[in-house]
Amino acid sequence: KESSPKIKVEIKKASKKNFKMFNGRNKILKKDNQEPTNIEEEVARALYDLEINNADMKSDLQFVFITQVREFEIETKGKASKPAIVVQVPYRSLPYARRVHNTIVSELEKKFKKHFLIIGQRTILPIKGNRQKRPRNRTLTSVHESVLNDLVFPSNIVAKRTRVRLDGSKLIKVSLDGNDKNTFEDKTEALTKVYRALTTKEVIFDFKAAEKVSRA
């Protein structure tokens, strides 16, 4: 018996959905065939949709993959605020993600109603023996600095200072370019919480006009 037009439509919709899901999964790179989480699959499908629906950005988006997606609950003065989602991409994907960073973040925040932050995947190499040298970009300090730069991109850090409290703990004060205040002001709590979760370091943010370099 021939299927009814309604059933044909439903089958077509289901096939299209499975096709998009399959291609969305192709955006996820996990070690040892680990299963992606629900939020990772959702973000991957959203990235794939952006790729196929934006021809002018396809050349960059096709090289943007994700290795991990984490969600953080943010509290502002004891009250729940907009959650933050951190999308980790392979280091080689980072330059492509940065080229279309504003569009990716804008579209994902519009879709999920949450803050979105993109960081590159980096590996910290341990010290093995006094004579062994590590690449500078693989040291703990360098990786933590890179994570901070990733989180605040596309803004620039115009000043950074560390204050040592009486109990010996440290607080990093980071000043972002004042021109980006409207973009980042509502994200500072999220940036503080996420950076502490990723590095165990405390940081606070303010905004400062970038110093102009005078030319003789």
JSON list of C-alpha atoms in Angstrom, two decimals, residues 2-206:
[
{"chain": "A", "resi": 2, "resn": "GLU", "atom": "CA", "xyz": [1.36, 3.38, -0.99]},
{"chain": "A", "resi": 3, "resn": "SER", "atom": "CA", "xyz": [2.29, 5.73, 1.87]},
{"chain": "A", "resi": 4, "resn": "SER", "atom": "CA", "xyz": [0.08, 8.73, 2.44]},
{"chain": "A", "resi": 5, "resn": "PRO", "atom": "CA", "xyz": [1.38, 12.22, 1.57]},
{"chain": "A", "resi": 6, "resn": "LYS", "atom": "CA", "xyz": [1.50, 13.05, 5.29]},
{"chain": "A", "resi": 7, "resn": "ILE", "atom": "CA", "xyz": [3.73, 10.05, 6.06]},
{"chain": "A", "resi": 8, "resn": "LYS", "atom": "CA", "xyz": [6.01, 10.93, 3.15]},
{"chain": "A", "resi": 9, "resn": "VAL", "atom": "CA", "xyz": [6.43, 14.42, 4.55]},
{"chain": "A", "resi": 10, "resn": "GLU", "atom": "CA", "xyz": [7.26, 13.07, 8.02]},
{"chain": "A", "resi": 11, "resn": "ILE", "atom": "CA", "xyz": [9.81, 10.63, 6.56]},
{"chain": "A", "resi": 12, "resn": "LYS", "atom": "CA", "xyz": [11.37, 13.46, 4.58]},
{"chain": "A", "resi": 13, "resn": "LYS", "atom": "CA", "xyz": [11.59, 15.63, 7.71]},
{"chain": "A", "resi": 14, "resn": "ALA", "atom": "CA", "xyz": [13.11, 12.79, 9.74]},
{"chain": "A", "resi": 15, "resn": "SER", "atom": "CA", "xyz": [15.68, 12.06, 7.04]},
{"chain": "A", "resi": 16, "resn": "LYS", "atom": "CA", "xyz": [16.64, 15.71, 6.85]},
{"chain": "A", "resi": 17, "resn": "LYS", "atom": "CA", "xyz": [16.97, 15.86, 10.64]},
{"chain": "A", "resi": 18, "resn": "ASN", "atom": "CA", "xyz": [19.18, 12.75, 10.74]},
{"chain": "A", "resi": 19, "resn": "PHE", "atom": "CA", "xyz": [21.30, 14.10, 7.89]},
{"chain": "A", "resi": 20, "resn": "LYS", "atom": "CA", "xyz": [21.88, 17.37, 9.75]},
{"chain": "A", "resi": 21, "resn": "MET", "atom": "CA", "xyz": [22.62, 15.51, 12.99]},
{"chain": "A", "resi": 22, "resn": "PHE", "atom": "CA", "xyz": [25.14, 13.28, 11.22]},
{"chain": "A", "resi": 23, "resn": "ASN", "atom": "CA", "xyz": [26.95, 16.22, 9.74]},
{"chain": "A", "resi": 24, "resn": "GLY", "atom": "CA", "xyz": [26.76, 18.04, 13.05]},
{"chain": "A", "resi": 25, "resn": "ARG", "atom": "CA", "xyz": [28.52, 15.11, 14.71]},
{"chain": "A", "resi": 26, "resn": "ASN", "atom": "CA", "xyz": [31.31, 15.47, 12.16]},
{"chain": "A", "resi": 27, "resn": "LYS", "atom": "CA", "xyz": [32.14, 18.81, 13.81]},
{"chain": "A", "resi": 28, "resn": "ILE", "atom": "CA", "xyz": [33.01, 17.03, 17.08]},
{"chain": "A", "resi": 29, "resn": "LEU", "atom": "CA", "xyz": [36.47, 15.58, 17.63]},
{"chain": "A", "resi": 30, "resn": "LYS", "atom": "CA", "xyz": [36.69, 13.37, 20.72]},
{"chain": "A", "resi": 31, "resn": "LYS", "atom": "CA", "xyz": [39.56, 11.19, 21.88]},
{"chain": "A", "resi": 32, "resn": "ASP", "atom": "CA", "xyz": [39.17, 7.40, 22.05]},
{"chain": "A", "resi": 33, "resn": "ASN", "atom": "CA", "xyz": [35.73, 7.56, 20.38]},
{"chain": "A", "resi": 34, "resn": "GLN", "atom": "CA", "xyz": [34.16, 9.13, 23.45]},
{"chain": "A", "resi": 35, "resn": "GLU", "atom": "CA", "xyz": [30.48, 9.93, 23.13]},
{"chain": "A", "resi": 36, "resn": "PRO", "atom": "CA", "xyz": [29.72, 13.64, 22.93]},
{"chain": "A", "resi": 37, "resn": "THR", "atom": "CA", "xyz": [27.43, 15.22, 25.52]},
{"chain": "A", "resi": 38, "resn": "ASN", "atom": "CA", "xyz": [24.03, 16.63, 24.62]},
{"chain": "A", "resi": 39, "resn": "ILE", "atom": "CA", "xyz": [25.28, 20.22, 24.75]},
{"chain": "A", "resi": 40, "resn": "GLU", "atom": "CA", "xyz": [28.23, 19.31, 22.51]},
{"chain": "A", "resi": 41, "resn": "GLU", "atom": "CA", "xyz": [25.85, 17.84, 19.94]},
{"chain": "A", "resi": 42, "resn": "GLU", "atom": "CA", "xyz": [23.61, 20.89, 20.10]},
{"chain": "A", "resi": 43, "resn": "VAL", "atom": "CA", "xyz": [26.50, 23.30, 19.60]},
{"chain": "A", "resi": 44, "resn": "ALA", "atom": "CA", "xyz": [27.93, 21.15, 16.80]},
{"chain": "A", "resi": 45, "resn": "ARG", "atom": "CA", "xyz": [24.60, 21.18, 14.94]},
{"chain": "A", "resi": 46, "resn": "ALA", "atom": "CA", "xyz": [24.35, 24.95, 15.37]},
{"chain": "A", "resi": 47, "resn": "LEU", "atom": "CA", "xyz": [27.86, 25.38, 13.94]},
{"chain": "A", "resi": 48, "resn": "TYR", "atom": "CA", "xyz": [27.00, 23.12, 11.02]},
{"chain": "A", "resi": 49, "resn": "ASP", "atom": "CA", "xyz": [23.84, 25.12, 10.32]},
{"chain": "A", "resi": 50, "resn": "LEU", "atom": "CA", "xyz": [25.93, 28.29, 10.27]},
{"chain": "A", "resi": 51, "resn": "GLU", "atom": "CA", "xyz": [28.35, 26.68, 7.86]},
{"chain": "A", "resi": 52, "resn": "ILE", "atom": "CA", "xyz": [25.77, 25.54, 5.31]},
{"chain": "A", "resi": 53, "resn": "ASN", "atom": "CA", "xyz": [23.69, 28.72, 5.51]},
{"chain": "A", "resi": 54, "resn": "ASN", "atom": "CA", "xyz": [26.52, 31.27, 5.22]},
{"chain": "A", "resi": 55, "resn": "ALA", "atom": "CA", "xyz": [28.40, 30.81, 1.97]},
{"chain": "A", "resi": 56, "resn": "ASP", "atom": "CA", "xyz": [30.69, 33.76, 2.66]},
{"chain": "A", "resi": 57, "resn": "MET", "atom": "CA", "xyz": [31.97, 32.14, 5.88]},
{"chain": "A", "resi": 58, "resn": "LYS", "atom": "CA", "xyz": [31.98, 28.50, 4.77]},
{"chain": "A", "resi": 59, "resn": "SER", "atom": "CA", "xyz": [35.69, 28.61, 3.88]},
{"chain": "A", "resi": 60, "resn": "ASP", "atom": "CA", "xyz": [36.48, 29.30, 7.54]},
{"chain": "A", "resi": 61, "resn": "LEU", "atom": "CA", "xyz": [33.64, 27.48, 9.31]},
{"chain": "A", "resi": 62, "resn": "GLN", "atom": "CA", "xyz": [34.43, 24.20, 7.55]},
{"chain": "A", "resi": 63, "resn": "PHE", "atom": "CA", "xyz": [37.67, 24.08, 9.53]},
{"chain": "A", "resi": 64, "resn": "VAL", "atom": "CA", "xyz": [36.08, 24.92, 12.89]},
{"chain": "A", "resi": 65, "resn": "PHE", "atom": "CA", "xyz": [35.64, 21.79, 15.04]},
{"chain": "A", "resi": 66, "resn": "ILE", "atom": "CA", "xyz": [34.98, 21.34, 18.74]},
{"chain": "A", "resi": 67, "resn": "THR", "atom": "CA", "xyz": [36.69, 19.05, 21.23]},
{"chain": "A", "resi": 68, "resn": "GLN", "atom": "CA", "xyz": [34.71, 19.98, 24.34]},
{"chain": "A", "resi": 69, "resn": "VAL", "atom": "CA", "xyz": [31.79, 22.13, 25.44]},
{"chain": "A", "resi": 70, "resn": "ARG", "atom": "CA", "xyz": [31.28, 23.04, 29.10]},
{"chain": "A", "resi": 71, "resn": "GLU", "atom": "CA", "xyz": [28.49, 25.01, 30.71]},
{"chain": "A", "resi": 72, "resn": "PHE", "atom": "CA", "xyz": [28.98, 27.17, 33.80]},
{"chain": "A", "resi": 73, "resn": "GLU", "atom": "CA", "xyz": [26.32, 28.61, 36.05]},
{"chain": "A", "resi": 74, "resn": "ILE", "atom": "CA", "xyz": [27.04, 32.24, 36.84]},
{"chain": "A", "resi": 75, "resn": "GLU", "atom": "CA", "xyz": [25.95, 34.09, 39.98]},
{"chain": "A", "resi": 76, "resn": "THR", "atom": "CA", "xyz": [25.99, 37.86, 40.30]},
{"chain": "A", "resi": 77, "resn": "LYS", "atom": "CA", "xyz": [25.75, 39.09, 43.90]},
{"chain": "A", "resi": 78, "resn": "GLY", "atom": "CA", "xyz": [24.15, 35.84, 45.00]},
{"chain": "A", "resi": 79, "resn": "LYS", "atom": "CA", "xyz": [21.60, 35.79, 42.18]},
{"chain": "A", "resi": 80, "resn": "ALA", "atom": "CA", "xyz": [21.60, 33.47, 39.19]},
{"chain": "A", "resi": 81, "resn": "SER", "atom": "CA", "xyz": [22.65, 35.15, 35.99]},
{"chain": "A", "resi": 82, "resn": "LYS", "atom": "CA", "xyz": [22.95, 34.09, 32.36]},
{"chain": "A", "resi": 83, "resn": "PRO", "atom": "CA", "xyz": [24.98, 30.85, 32.14]},
{"chain": "A", "resi": 84, "resn": "ALA", "atom": "CA", "xyz": [28.21, 30.73, 30.16]},
{"chain": "A", "resi": 85, "resn": "ILE", "atom": "CA", "xyz": [29.15, 28.08, 27.63]},
{"chain": "A", "resi": 86, "resn": "VAL", "atom": "CA", "xyz": [32.82, 27.53, 26.82]},
{"chain": "A", "resi": 87, "resn": "VAL", "atom": "CA", "xyz": [33.51, 25.97, 23.43]},
{"chain": "A", "resi": 88, "resn": "GLN", "atom": "CA", "xyz": [36.96, 24.41, 23.14]},
{"chain": "A", "resi": 89, "resn": "VAL", "atom": "CA", "xyz": [38.31, 24.06, 19.61]},
{"chain": "A", "resi": 90, "resn": "PRO", "atom": "CA", "xyz": [41.48, 22.34, 18.39]},
{"chain": "A", "resi": 91, "resn": "TYR", "atom": "CA", "xyz": [44.45, 24.69, 18.34]},
{"chain": "A", "resi": 92, "resn": "ARG", "atom": "CA", "xyz": [44.61, 24.46, 14.55]},
{"chain": "A", "resi": 93, "resn": "SER", "atom": "CA", "xyz": [40.95, 25.49, 14.32]},
{"chain": "A", "resi": 94, "resn": "LEU", "atom": "CA", "xyz": [41.45, 28.61, 16.43]},
{"chain": "A", "resi": 95, "resn": "PRO", "atom": "CA", "xyz": [42.65, 30.95, 13.62]},
{"chain": "A", "resi": 96, "resn": "TYR", "atom": "CA", "xyz": [39.60, 30.03, 11.51]},
{"chain": "A", "resi": 97, "resn": "ALA", "atom": "CA", "xyz": [37.25, 30.48, 14.47]},
{"chain": "A", "resi": 98, "resn": "ARG", "atom": "CA", "xyz": [38.72, 33.90, 15.17]},
{"chain": "A", "resi": 99, "resn": "ARG", "atom": "CA", "xyz": [38.11, 35.10, 11.62]},
{"chain": "A", "resi": 100, "resn": "VAL", "atom": "CA", "xyz": [34.37, 34.60, 12.10]},
{"chain": "A", "resi": 101, "resn": "HIS", "atom": "CA", "xyz": [34.36, 34.90, 15.90]},
{"chain": "A", "resi": 102, "resn": "ASN", "atom": "CA", "xyz": [31.83, 37.70, 16.19]},
{"chain": "A", "resi": 103, "resn": "THR", "atom": "CA", "xyz": [29.29, 35.94, 13.98]},
{"chain": "A", "resi": 104, "resn": "ILE", "atom": "CA", "xyz": [29.71, 32.58, 15.73]},
{"chain": "A", "resi": 105, "resn": "VAL", "atom": "CA", "xyz": [29.30, 34.06, 19.19]},
{"chain": "A", "resi": 106, "resn": "SER", "atom": "CA", "xyz": [26.42, 36.34, 18.18]},
{"chain": "A", "resi": 107, "resn": "GLU", "atom": "CA", "xyz": [24.44, 33.55, 16.51]},
{"chain": "A", "resi": 108, "resn": "LEU", "atom": "CA", "xyz": [25.05, 31.00, 19.28]},
{"chain": "A", "resi": 109, "resn": "GLU", "atom": "CA", "xyz": [24.12, 33.49, 22.01]},
{"chain": "A", "resi": 110, "resn": "LYS", "atom": "CA", "xyz": [20.98, 34.36, 20.10]},
{"chain": "A", "resi": 111, "resn": "LYS", "atom": "CA", "xyz": [20.05, 30.68, 19.76]},
{"chain": "A", "resi": 112, "resn": "PHE", "atom": "CA", "xyz": [20.93, 29.43, 23.26]},
{"chain": "A", "resi": 113, "resn": "LYS", "atom": "CA", "xyz": [20.31, 32.65, 25.27]},
{"chain": "A", "resi": 114, "resn": "LYS", "atom": "CA", "xyz": [23.63, 32.18, 27.08]},
{"chain": "A", "resi": 115, "resn": "HIS", "atom": "CA", "xyz": [27.10, 33.72, 27.05]},
{"chain": "A", "resi": 116, "resn": "PHE", "atom": "CA", "xyz": [29.48, 31.98, 24.64]},
{"chain": "A", "resi": 117, "resn": "LEU", "atom": "CA", "xyz": [33.27, 31.91, 24.93]},
{"chain": "A", "resi": 118, "resn": "ILE", "atom": "CA", "xyz": [35.72, 30.19, 22.60]},
{"chain": "A", "resi": 119, "resn": "ILE", "atom": "CA", "xyz": [39.13, 28.86, 23.66]},
{"chain": "A", "resi": 120, "resn": "GLY", "atom": "CA", "xyz": [41.81, 26.85, 21.93]},
{"chain": "A", "resi": 121, "resn": "GLN", "atom": "CA", "xyz": [42.86, 23.41, 23.13]},
{"chain": "A", "resi": 122, "resn": "ARG", "atom": "CA", "xyz": [46.36, 23.51, 24.58]},
{"chain": "A", "resi": 123, "resn": "THR", "atom": "CA", "xyz": [48.50, 21.01, 26.47]},
{"chain": "A", "resi": 124, "resn": "ILE", "atom": "CA", "xyz": [50.69, 21.83, 29.45]},
{"chain": "A", "resi": 125, "resn": "LEU", "atom": "CA", "xyz": [53.89, 19.76, 29.41]},
{"chain": "A", "resi": 126, "resn": "PRO", "atom": "CA", "xyz": [55.22, 18.72, 32.82]},
{"chain": "A", "resi": 127, "resn": "ILE", "atom": "CA", "xyz": [58.85, 19.26, 33.80]},
{"chain": "A", "resi": 128, "resn": "LYS", "atom": "CA", "xyz": [60.86, 16.05, 33.50]},
{"chain": "A", "resi": 129, "resn": "GLY", "atom": "CA", "xyz": [64.31, 16.57, 34.91]},
{"chain": "A", "resi": 130, "resn": "ASN", "atom": "CA", "xyz": [66.21, 19.78, 35.46]},
{"chain": "A", "resi": 131, "resn": "ARG", "atom": "CA", "xyz": [67.88, 19.80, 32.05]},
{"chain": "A", "resi": 132, "resn": "GLN", "atom": "CA", "xyz": [64.86, 19.15, 29.87]},
{"chain": "A", "resi": 133, "resn": "LYS", "atom": "CA", "xyz": [63.53, 22.24, 28.17]},
{"chain": "A", "resi": 134, "resn": "ARG", "atom": "CA", "xyz": [59.88, 22.70, 27.27]},
{"chain": "A", "resi": 135, "resn": "PRO", "atom": "CA", "xyz": [58.52, 24.90, 24.51]},
{"chain": "A", "resi": 136, "resn": "ARG", "atom": "CA", "xyz": [57.53, 28.16, 26.19]},
{"chain": "A", "resi": 137, "resn": "ASN", "atom": "CA", "xyz": [53.96, 27.91, 24.88]},
{"chain": "A", "resi": 138, "resn": "ARG", "atom": "CA", "xyz": [53.54, 24.60, 26.73]},
{"chain": "A", "resi": 139, "resn": "THR", "atom": "CA", "xyz": [54.37, 25.92, 30.19]},
{"chain": "A", "resi": 140, "resn": "LEU", "atom": "CA", "xyz": [51.65, 26.44, 32.81]},
{"chain": "A", "resi": 141, "resn": "THR", "atom": "CA", "xyz": [52.08, 30.21, 32.81]},
{"chain": "A", "resi": 142, "resn": "SER", "atom": "CA", "xyz": [51.98, 30.52, 29.03]},
{"chain": "A", "resi": 143, "resn": "VAL", "atom": "CA", "xyz": [48.91, 28.30, 28.64]},
{"chain": "A", "resi": 144, "resn": "HIS", "atom": "CA", "xyz": [47.02, 30.23, 31.32]},
{"chain": "A", "resi": 145, "resn": "GLU", "atom": "CA", "xyz": [47.91, 33.52, 29.61]},
{"chain": "A", "resi": 146, "resn": "SER", "atom": "CA", "xyz": [46.68, 32.13, 26.29]},
{"chain": "A", "resi": 147, "resn": "VAL", "atom": "CA", "xyz": [43.41, 31.00, 27.87]},
{"chain": "A", "resi": 148, "resn": "LEU", "atom": "CA", "xyz": [42.88, 34.52, 29.20]},
{"chain": "A", "resi": 149, "resn": "ASN", "atom": "CA", "xyz": [43.54, 36.03, 25.77]},
{"chain": "A", "resi": 150, "resn": "ASP", "atom": "CA", "xyz": [41.13, 33.56, 24.19]},
{"chain": "A", "resi": 151, "resn": "LEU", "atom": "CA", "xyz": [38.36, 34.36, 26.65]},
{"chain": "A", "resi": 152, "resn": "VAL", "atom": "CA", "xyz": [38.51, 38.11, 26.07]},
{"chain": "A", "resi": 153, "resn": "PHE", "atom": "CA", "xyz": [38.96, 37.95, 22.29]},
{"chain": "A", "resi": 154, "resn": "PRO", "atom": "CA", "xyz": [38.40, 40.09, 20.21]},
{"chain": "A", "resi": 155, "resn": "SER", "atom": "CA", "xyz": [39.17, 42.67, 22.90]},
{"chain": "A", "resi": 156, "resn": "ASN", "atom": "CA", "xyz": [42.75, 43.43, 23.90]},
{"chain": "A", "resi": 157, "resn": "ILE", "atom": "CA", "xyz": [44.31, 43.41, 27.34]},
{"chain": "A", "resi": 158, "resn": "VAL", "atom": "CA", "xyz": [45.75, 46.91, 27.81]},
{"chain": "A", "resi": 159, "resn": "ALA", "atom": "CA", "xyz": [46.97, 46.41, 31.38]},
{"chain": "A", "resi": 160, "resn": "LYS", "atom": "CA", "xyz": [47.44, 43.53, 33.81]},
{"chain": "A", "resi": 161, "resn": "ARG", "atom": "CA", "xyz": [48.69, 43.56, 37.36]},
{"chain": "A", "resi": 162, "resn": "THR", "atom": "CA", "xyz": [48.79, 41.05, 40.20]},
{"chain": "A", "resi": 163, "resn": "ARG", "atom": "CA", "xyz": [47.98, 41.95, 43.79]},
{"chain": "A", "resi": 164, "resn": "VAL", "atom": "CA", "xyz": [49.19, 39.71, 46.61]},
{"chain": "A", "resi": 165, "resn": "ARG", "atom": "CA", "xyz": [46.81, 39.64, 49.58]},
{"chain": "A", "resi": 166, "resn": "LEU", "atom": "CA", "xyz": [47.89, 39.40, 53.20]},
{"chain": "A", "resi": 167, "resn": "ASP", "atom": "CA", "xyz": [47.09, 35.68, 53.24]},
{"chain": "A", "resi": 168, "resn": "GLY", "atom": "CA", "xyz": [49.41, 35.11, 50.28]},
{"chain": "A", "resi": 169, "resn": "SER", "atom": "CA", "xyz": [46.65, 34.57, 47.72]},
{"chain": "A", "resi": 170, "resn": "LYS", "atom": "CA", "xyz": [46.86, 36.44, 44.44]},
{"chain": "A", "resi": 171, "resn": "LEU", "atom": "CA", "xyz": [44.31, 38.51, 42.53]},
{"chain": "A", "resi": 172, "resn": "ILE", "atom": "CA", "xyz": [44.89, 39.38, 38.88]},
{"chain": "A", "resi": 173, "resn": "LYS", "atom": "CA", "xyz": [43.43, 42.69, 37.72]},
{"chain": "A", "resi": 174, "resn": "VAL", "atom": "CA", "xyz": [42.92, 42.82, 33.98]},
{"chain": "A", "resi": 175, "resn": "SER", "atom": "CA", "xyz": [42.01, 45.98, 32.09]},
{"chain": "A", "resi": 176, "resn": "LEU", "atom": "CA", "xyz": [40.33, 45.51, 28.72]},
{"chain": "A", "resi": 177, "resn": "ASP", "atom": "CA", "xyz": [40.21, 48.04, 25.93]},
{"chain": "A", "resi": 178, "resn": "GLY", "atom": "CA", "xyz": [37.64, 50.67, 26.89]},
{"chain": "A", "resi": 179, "resn": "ASN", "atom": "CA", "xyz": [36.26, 50.61, 23.34]},
{"chain": "A", "resi": 180, "resn": "ASP", "atom": "CA", "xyz": [34.90, 47.11, 24.05]},
{"chain": "A", "resi": 181, "resn": "LYS", "atom": "CA", "xyz": [33.04, 48.03, 27.24]},
{"chain": "A", "resi": 182, "resn": "ASN", "atom": "CA", "xyz": [29.59, 47.77, 25.68]},
{"chain": "A", "resi": 183, "resn": "THR", "atom": "CA", "xyz": [30.39, 44.29, 24.36]},
{"chain": "A", "resi": 184, "resn": "PHE", "atom": "CA", "xyz": [32.04, 42.81, 27.45]},
{"chain": "A", "resi": 185, "resn": "GLU", "atom": "CA", "xyz": [30.58, 44.66, 30.43]},
{"chain": "A", "resi": 186, "resn": "ASP", "atom": "CA", "xyz": [27.79, 42.12, 30.98]},
{"chain": "A", "resi": 187, "resn": "LYS", "atom": "CA", "xyz": [30.27, 39.23, 30.57]},
{"chain": "A", "resi": 188, "resn": "THR", "atom": "CA", "xyz": [32.81, 40.15, 33.23]},
{"chain": "A", "resi": 189, "resn": "GLU", "atom": "CA", "xyz": [31.24, 37.94, 35.91]},
{"chain": "A", "resi": 190, "resn": "ALA", "atom": "CA", "xyz": [31.20, 35.05, 33.45]},
{"chain": "A", "resi": 191, "resn": "LEU", "atom": "CA", "xyz": [34.83, 35.67, 32.50]},
{"chain": "A", "resi": 192, "resn": "THR", "atom": "CA", "xyz": [35.88, 35.69, 36.15]},
{"chain": "A", "resi": 193, "resn": "LYS", "atom": "CA", "xyz": [34.02, 32.47, 36.98]},
{"chain": "A", "resi": 194, "resn": "VAL", "atom": "CA", "xyz": [35.18, 30.61, 33.88]},
{"chain": "A", "resi": 195, "resn": "TYR", "atom": "CA", "xyz": [38.83, 31.63, 34.20]},
{"chain": "A", "resi": 196, "resn": "ARG", "atom": "CA", "xyz": [38.89, 30.52, 37.84]},
{"chain": "A", "resi": 197, "resn": "ALA", "atom": "CA", "xyz": [37.33, 27.18, 36.89]},
{"chain": "A", "resi": 198, "resn": "LEU", "atom": "CA", "xyz": [39.84, 26.60, 34.09]},
{"chain": "A", "resi": 199, "resn": "THR", "atom": "CA", "xyz": [42.99, 27.78, 35.88]},
{"chain": "A", "resi": 200, "resn": "THR", "atom": "CA", "xyz": [42.15, 28.08, 39.64]},
{"chain": "A", "resi": 201, "resn": "LYS", "atom": "CA", "xyz": [43.33, 31.71, 39.40]},
{"chain": "A", "resi": 202, "resn": "GLU", "atom": "CA", "xyz": [41.28, 34.68, 40.54]},
{"chain": "A", "resi": 203, "resn": "VAL", "atom": "CA", "xyz": [40.83, 37.53, 38.11]},
{"chain": "A", "resi": 204, "resn": "ILE", "atom": "CA", "xyz": [38.69, 40.65, 37.93]},
{"chain": "A", "resi": 205, "resn": "PHE", "atom": "CA", "xyz": [38.10, 42.90, 34.94]},
{"chain": "A", "resi": 206, "resn": "ASP", "atom": "CA", "xyz": [37.71, 46.60, 34.29]}
]
